[in-house]
mmCIF file of C-alpha atoms in Angstrom:
data_model
loop_
_atom_site.group_PDB
_atom_site.id
_atom_site.type_symbol
_atom_site.label_atom_id
_atom_site.label_comp_id
_atom_site.label_asym_id
_atom_site.label_seq_id
_atom_site.Cartn_x
_atom_site.Cartn_y
_atom_site.Cartn_z
ATOM 1 C CA MET Y 1 0.000 0.000 0.000
ATOM 2 C CA ALA Y 2 1.272 3.465 -0.865
ATOM 3 C CA ASP Y 3 2.196 5.887 1.878
ATOM 4 C CA THR Y 4 0.030 8.905 2.518
ATOM 5 C CA ILE Y 5 1.934 12.168 2.918
ATOM 6 C CA ASP Y 6 0.580 15.088 4.955
ATOM 7 C CA LEU Y 7 1.639 18.017 2.753
ATOM 8 C CA THR Y 8 0.446 20.748 5.139
ATOM 9 C CA GLY Y 9 1.331 19.259 8.526
ATOM 10 C CA ASP Y 10 -2.243 19.671 9.773
ATOM 11 C CA GLY Y 11 -3.929 16.916 7.751
ATOM 12 C CA GLY Y 12 -5.503 19.502 5.448
ATOM 13 C CA VAL Y 13 -3.938 18.166 2.247
ATOM 14 C CA LEU Y 14 -3.034 14.481 2.049
ATOM 15 C CA LYS Y 15 -1.338 12.884 -0.959
ATOM 16 C CA THR Y 16 -1.123 9.186 -1.806
ATOM 17 C CA VAL Y 17 0.799 8.222 -4.936
ATOM 18 C CA ILE Y 18 -1.223 5.788 -7.043
ATOM 19 C CA ARG Y 19 1.245 5.527 -9.931
ATOM 20 C CA GLN Y 20 4.855 6.689 -9.706
ATOM 21 C CA ALA Y 21 6.346 8.831 -12.454
ATOM 22 C CA LYS Y 22 9.100 7.237 -14.509
ATOM 23 C CA ALA Y 23 12.688 7.921 -13.472
ATOM 24 C CA GLY Y 24 13.895 11.277 -14.723
ATOM 25 C CA ALA Y 25 10.401 12.771 -15.053
ATOM 26 C CA ILE Y 26 10.265 16.513 -14.496
ATOM 27 C CA ALA Y 27 8.324 18.357 -11.818
ATOM 28 C CA PRO Y 28 6.753 21.812 -11.782
ATOM 29 C CA SER Y 29 9.154 24.614 -10.859
ATOM 30 C CA ASP Y 30 9.371 28.400 -10.987
ATOM 31 C CA SER Y 31 10.376 28.140 -14.639
ATOM 32 C CA LEU Y 32 7.850 25.366 -15.431
ATOM 33 C CA SER Y 33 4.839 26.582 -13.465
ATOM 34 C CA LEU Y 34 2.132 26.034 -16.093
ATOM 35 C CA VAL Y 35 0.742 22.506 -15.692
ATOM 36 C CA ASP Y 36 -1.718 20.230 -17.502
ATOM 37 C CA VAL Y 37 -3.645 17.660 -15.469
ATOM 38 C CA HIS Y 38 -6.299 14.987 -15.868
ATOM 39 C CA TYR Y 39 -8.472 14.642 -12.773
ATOM 40 C CA GLU Y 40 -11.626 13.345 -11.190
ATOM 41 C CA GLY Y 41 -13.087 15.017 -8.111
ATOM 42 C CA THR Y 42 -15.383 13.251 -5.664
ATOM 43 C CA LEU Y 43 -17.138 14.245 -2.456
ATOM 44 C CA ALA Y 44 -15.518 12.335 0.425
ATOM 45 C CA GLU Y 45 -18.831 11.997 2.251
ATOM 46 C CA THR Y 46 -20.820 10.389 -0.596
ATOM 47 C CA GLY Y 47 -18.240 9.312 -3.194
ATOM 48 C CA GLU Y 48 -20.223 11.281 -5.783
ATOM 49 C CA VAL Y 49 -18.158 12.540 -8.742
ATOM 50 C CA PHE Y 50 -18.651 16.298 -9.098
ATOM 51 C CA ASP Y 51 -16.117 17.043 -11.851
ATOM 52 C CA THR Y 52 -13.839 15.122 -14.226
ATOM 53 C CA THR Y 53 -11.724 15.562 -17.332
ATOM 54 C CA HIS Y 54 -11.992 11.844 -18.140
ATOM 55 C CA GLU Y 55 -15.438 12.003 -19.789
ATOM 56 C CA ASP Y 56 -14.216 14.183 -22.656
ATOM 57 C CA ASN Y 57 -10.516 13.235 -22.321
ATOM 58 C CA SER Y 58 -9.571 16.889 -21.920
ATOM 59 C CA VAL Y 59 -6.777 18.381 -19.831
ATOM 60 C CA PHE Y 60 -7.112 21.170 -17.323
ATOM 61 C CA SER Y 61 -4.318 23.759 -17.387
ATOM 62 C CA PHE Y 62 -3.383 26.196 -14.653
ATOM 63 C CA GLU Y 63 -0.406 28.063 -13.275
ATOM 64 C CA ILE Y 64 0.823 26.901 -9.883
ATOM 65 C CA GLY Y 65 0.914 29.562 -7.184
ATOM 66 C CA GLU Y 66 -1.400 32.036 -8.919
ATOM 67 C CA GLY Y 67 -4.491 31.254 -6.834
ATOM 68 C CA SER Y 68 -6.501 30.169 -9.874
ATOM 69 C CA VAL Y 69 -7.318 26.798 -8.255
ATOM 70 C CA ILE Y 70 -8.094 25.645 -4.726
ATOM 71 C CA ARG Y 71 -5.158 25.900 -2.293
ATOM 72 C CA ALA Y 72 -4.863 22.115 -2.042
ATOM 73 C CA TRP Y 73 -4.036 21.882 -5.743
ATOM 74 C CA ASP Y 74 -1.367 24.596 -5.575
ATOM 75 C CA ILE Y 75 0.172 22.686 -2.655
ATOM 76 C CA ALA Y 76 -0.129 19.115 -3.991
ATOM 77 C CA VAL Y 77 0.478 19.409 -7.743
ATOM 78 C CA LYS Y 78 3.834 21.144 -7.233
ATOM 79 C CA THR Y 79 5.012 17.976 -5.407
ATOM 80 C CA MET Y 80 4.177 15.730 -8.382
ATOM 81 C CA LYS Y 81 6.197 14.658 -11.412
ATOM 82 C CA VAL Y 82 4.973 14.256 -14.982
ATOM 83 C CA GLY Y 83 3.291 10.854 -15.372
ATOM 84 C CA GLU Y 84 2.499 10.547 -11.670
ATOM 85 C CA VAL Y 85 -1.052 9.828 -10.549
ATOM 86 C CA ALA Y 86 -1.983 10.752 -6.984
ATOM 87 C CA LYS Y 87 -5.006 10.755 -4.714
ATOM 88 C CA ILE Y 88 -5.287 14.151 -3.060
ATOM 89 C CA THR Y 89 -7.615 14.525 -0.072
ATOM 90 C CA CYS Y 90 -8.510 18.143 0.673
ATOM 91 C CA GLU Y 91 -10.097 19.351 3.894
ATOM 92 C CA PRO Y 92 -12.600 22.233 3.411
ATOM 93 C CA GLU Y 93 -10.168 24.966 4.474
ATOM 94 C CA TYR Y 94 -7.893 23.974 1.563
ATOM 95 C CA ALA Y 95 -10.806 23.590 -0.875
ATOM 96 C CA TYR Y 96 -14.045 25.613 -0.985
ATOM 97 C CA GLY Y 97 -14.461 26.143 2.767
ATOM 98 C CA ALA Y 98 -17.725 27.065 4.481
ATOM 99 C CA ALA Y 99 -19.175 28.503 1.268
ATOM 100 C CA GLY Y 100 -18.747 25.359 -0.823
ATOM 101 C CA SER Y 101 -19.325 25.731 -4.550
ATOM 102 C CA PRO Y 102 -23.051 25.192 -5.090
ATOM 103 C CA PRO Y 103 -24.719 23.237 -6.446
ATOM 104 C CA GLU Y 104 -22.031 20.542 -6.866
ATOM 105 C CA ILE Y 105 -19.993 21.082 -3.707
ATOM 106 C CA PRO Y 106 -21.789 21.583 -0.388
ATOM 107 C CA PRO Y 107 -20.442 23.809 2.412
ATOM 108 C CA ASP Y 108 -17.550 22.395 4.481
ATOM 109 C CA ALA Y 109 -17.004 19.484 2.066
ATOM 110 C CA THR Y 110 -13.890 17.321 2.132
ATOM 111 C CA LEU Y 111 -12.893 16.572 -1.455
ATOM 112 C CA ILE Y 112 -10.914 13.711 -2.967
ATOM 113 C CA PHE Y 113 -9.199 14.146 -6.314
ATOM 114 C CA GLU Y 114 -7.369 11.617 -8.433
ATOM 115 C CA VAL Y 115 -4.907 13.767 -10.366
ATOM 116 C CA GLU Y 116 -2.493 12.848 -13.155
ATOM 117 C CA LEU Y 117 0.204 15.400 -13.977
ATOM 118 C CA VAL Y 118 0.363 15.304 -17.779
ATOM 119 C CA ALA Y 119 2.860 18.116 -18.514
ATOM 120 C CA CYS Y 120 4.743 21.146 -17.153
ATOM 121 C CA ARG Y 121 5.784 24.114 -19.258
ATOM 122 C CA PRO Y 122 6.926 27.724 -18.924
ATOM 123 C CA ARG Y 123 4.288 30.333 -18.197
ATOM 124 C CA LYS Y 124 3.024 32.324 -21.131
ATOM 125 C CA GLY Y 125 5.128 35.366 -21.881
ATOM 126 C CA SER Y 126 8.224 34.096 -20.082
ATOM 127 C CA SER Y 127 11.345 34.585 -22.120
ATOM 128 C CA VAL Y 128 13.122 31.542 -23.440
ATOM 129 C CA GLU Y 129 16.759 32.399 -23.889
ATOM 130 C CA SER Y 130 17.460 30.733 -27.207
ATOM 131 C CA VAL Y 131 15.945 28.779 -30.054
ATOM 132 C CA SER Y 132 17.882 25.667 -29.039
ATOM 133 C CA GLU Y 133 16.509 25.980 -25.496
ATOM 134 C CA GLU Y 134 12.982 26.214 -26.929
ATOM 135 C CA LYS Y 135 13.625 23.108 -29.060
ATOM 136 C CA THR Y 136 14.926 21.273 -25.997
ATOM 137 C CA ARG Y 137 11.844 22.309 -24.053
ATOM 138 C CA LEU Y 138 9.528 21.082 -26.819
ATOM 139 C CA GLU Y 139 11.423 17.786 -27.075
ATOM 140 C CA GLU Y 140 11.118 17.336 -23.300
ATOM 141 C CA LEU Y 141 7.384 18.034 -23.493
ATOM 142 C CA LYS Y 142 7.077 15.443 -26.273
ATOM 143 C CA LYS Y 143 9.029 12.923 -24.150
ATOM 144 C CA GLN Y 144 6.742 13.634 -21.195
ATOM 145 C CA ARG Y 145 3.653 12.926 -23.275
ATOM 146 C CA GLU Y 146 5.226 9.799 -24.795
ATOM 147 C CA THR Y 147 6.150 8.574 -21.305
ATOM 148 C CA VAL Y 148 2.594 9.027 -20.080
ATOM 149 C CA ALA Y 149 1.189 7.400 -23.228
ATOM 150 C CA GLY Y 150 3.652 4.497 -22.871
ATOM 151 C CA ALA Y 151 2.674 3.918 -19.255
ATOM 152 C CA LYS Y 152 -1.010 3.918 -20.182
ATOM 153 C CA GLU Y 153 -0.366 1.532 -23.103
ATOM 154 C CA GLU Y 154 1.609 -0.827 -20.836
ATOM 155 C CA GLU Y 155 -1.187 -0.754 -18.245
ATOM 156 C CA LYS Y 156 -3.757 -1.529 -20.979
ATOM 157 C CA ARG Y 157 -1.610 -4.396 -22.325
ATOM 158 C CA ARG Y 158 -1.322 -5.926 -18.828
ATOM 159 C CA ARG Y 159 -5.085 -5.696 -18.306
ATOM 160 C CA GLU Y 160 -5.722 -7.364 -21.680
ATOM 161 C CA GLU Y 161 -3.230 -10.159 -20.876
ATOM 162 C CA ALA Y 162 -4.939 -10.728 -17.513
ATOM 163 C CA LYS Y 163 -8.335 -10.903 -19.227
ATOM 164 C CA ALA Y 164 -7.013 -13.376 -21.811
ATOM 165 C CA THR Y 165 -5.466 -15.558 -19.095
ATOM 166 C CA ALA Y 166 -8.719 -15.545 -17.107
ATOM 167 C CA ALA Y 167 -10.733 -16.397 -20.240
ATOM 168 C CA ALA Y 168 -8.374 -19.288 -21.035
ATOM 169 C CA ARG Y 169 -8.796 -20.661 -17.486
ATOM 170 C CA VAL Y 170 -12.583 -20.486 -17.765
ATOM 171 C CA GLN Y 171 -12.459 -22.182 -21.193
ATOM 172 C CA ALA Y 172 -10.200 -24.928 -19.835
ATOM 173 C CA LYS Y 173 -12.596 -25.561 -16.936
ATOM 174 C CA LEU Y 174 -15.546 -25.736 -19.328
ATOM 175 C CA GLU Y 175 -13.664 -28.172 -21.584
ATOM 176 C CA ALA Y 176 -12.750 -30.311 -18.558
ATOM 177 C CA LYS Y 177 -16.397 -30.427 -17.462
ATOM 178 C CA LYS Y 178 -17.492 -31.404 -20.989
ATOM 179 C CA GLY Y 179 -14.930 -34.207 -21.031
ATOM 180 C CA LYS Y 180 -16.159 -35.639 -17.713
ATOM 181 C CA GLY Y 181 -19.768 -35.549 -18.920
ATOM 182 C CA LYS Y 182 -18.973 -37.551 -22.094
ATOM 183 C CA GLY Y 183 -17.136 -40.321 -20.245
ATOM 184 C CA LYS Y 184 -20.243 -41.416 -18.287
ATOM 185 C CA LYS Y 185 -22.785 -43.627 -20.036
ATOM 186 C CA ALA Y 186 -26.463 -43.878 -19.184
ATOM 187 C CA LYS Y 187 -27.738 -47.296 -18.055
#
């Protein structure tokens, strides 16, 4: 079981890594503060999904530290690496607080997000020192996306192999039962 990390020291933002990033994956930084994420948000009390990017396979982009998202996200996403998937549990004071965000999020709601960091990039308007640096940045972004796609493909392949193995076991059991039934003769 993965360890849960208390990112705020008061239990307000808890992070549990579901899938580790590959070795060498980059993390958000001052120079790479614009991030793209896939996520699904649920209410801790009911388990009801209130928002997701999975239905339309979109990404959500924001700049870390700008206050454009709930505090828990600014705190947690900056600790992630590209390709990582984490469960982030947010107490109300790090989410929408006493006001909530009606109608989806009631007042004083604890929220649970499953977040995948898809990419990090420089903020818009930041100066990139040279063309070769820009090319390097774009190549790194491409590698990040390929890494994430590769991990997803590998996960899909493993699931398909497991399904095929299970189907073969069921088929073998059915064949064995058929064979036993044919060996007996009626009197």
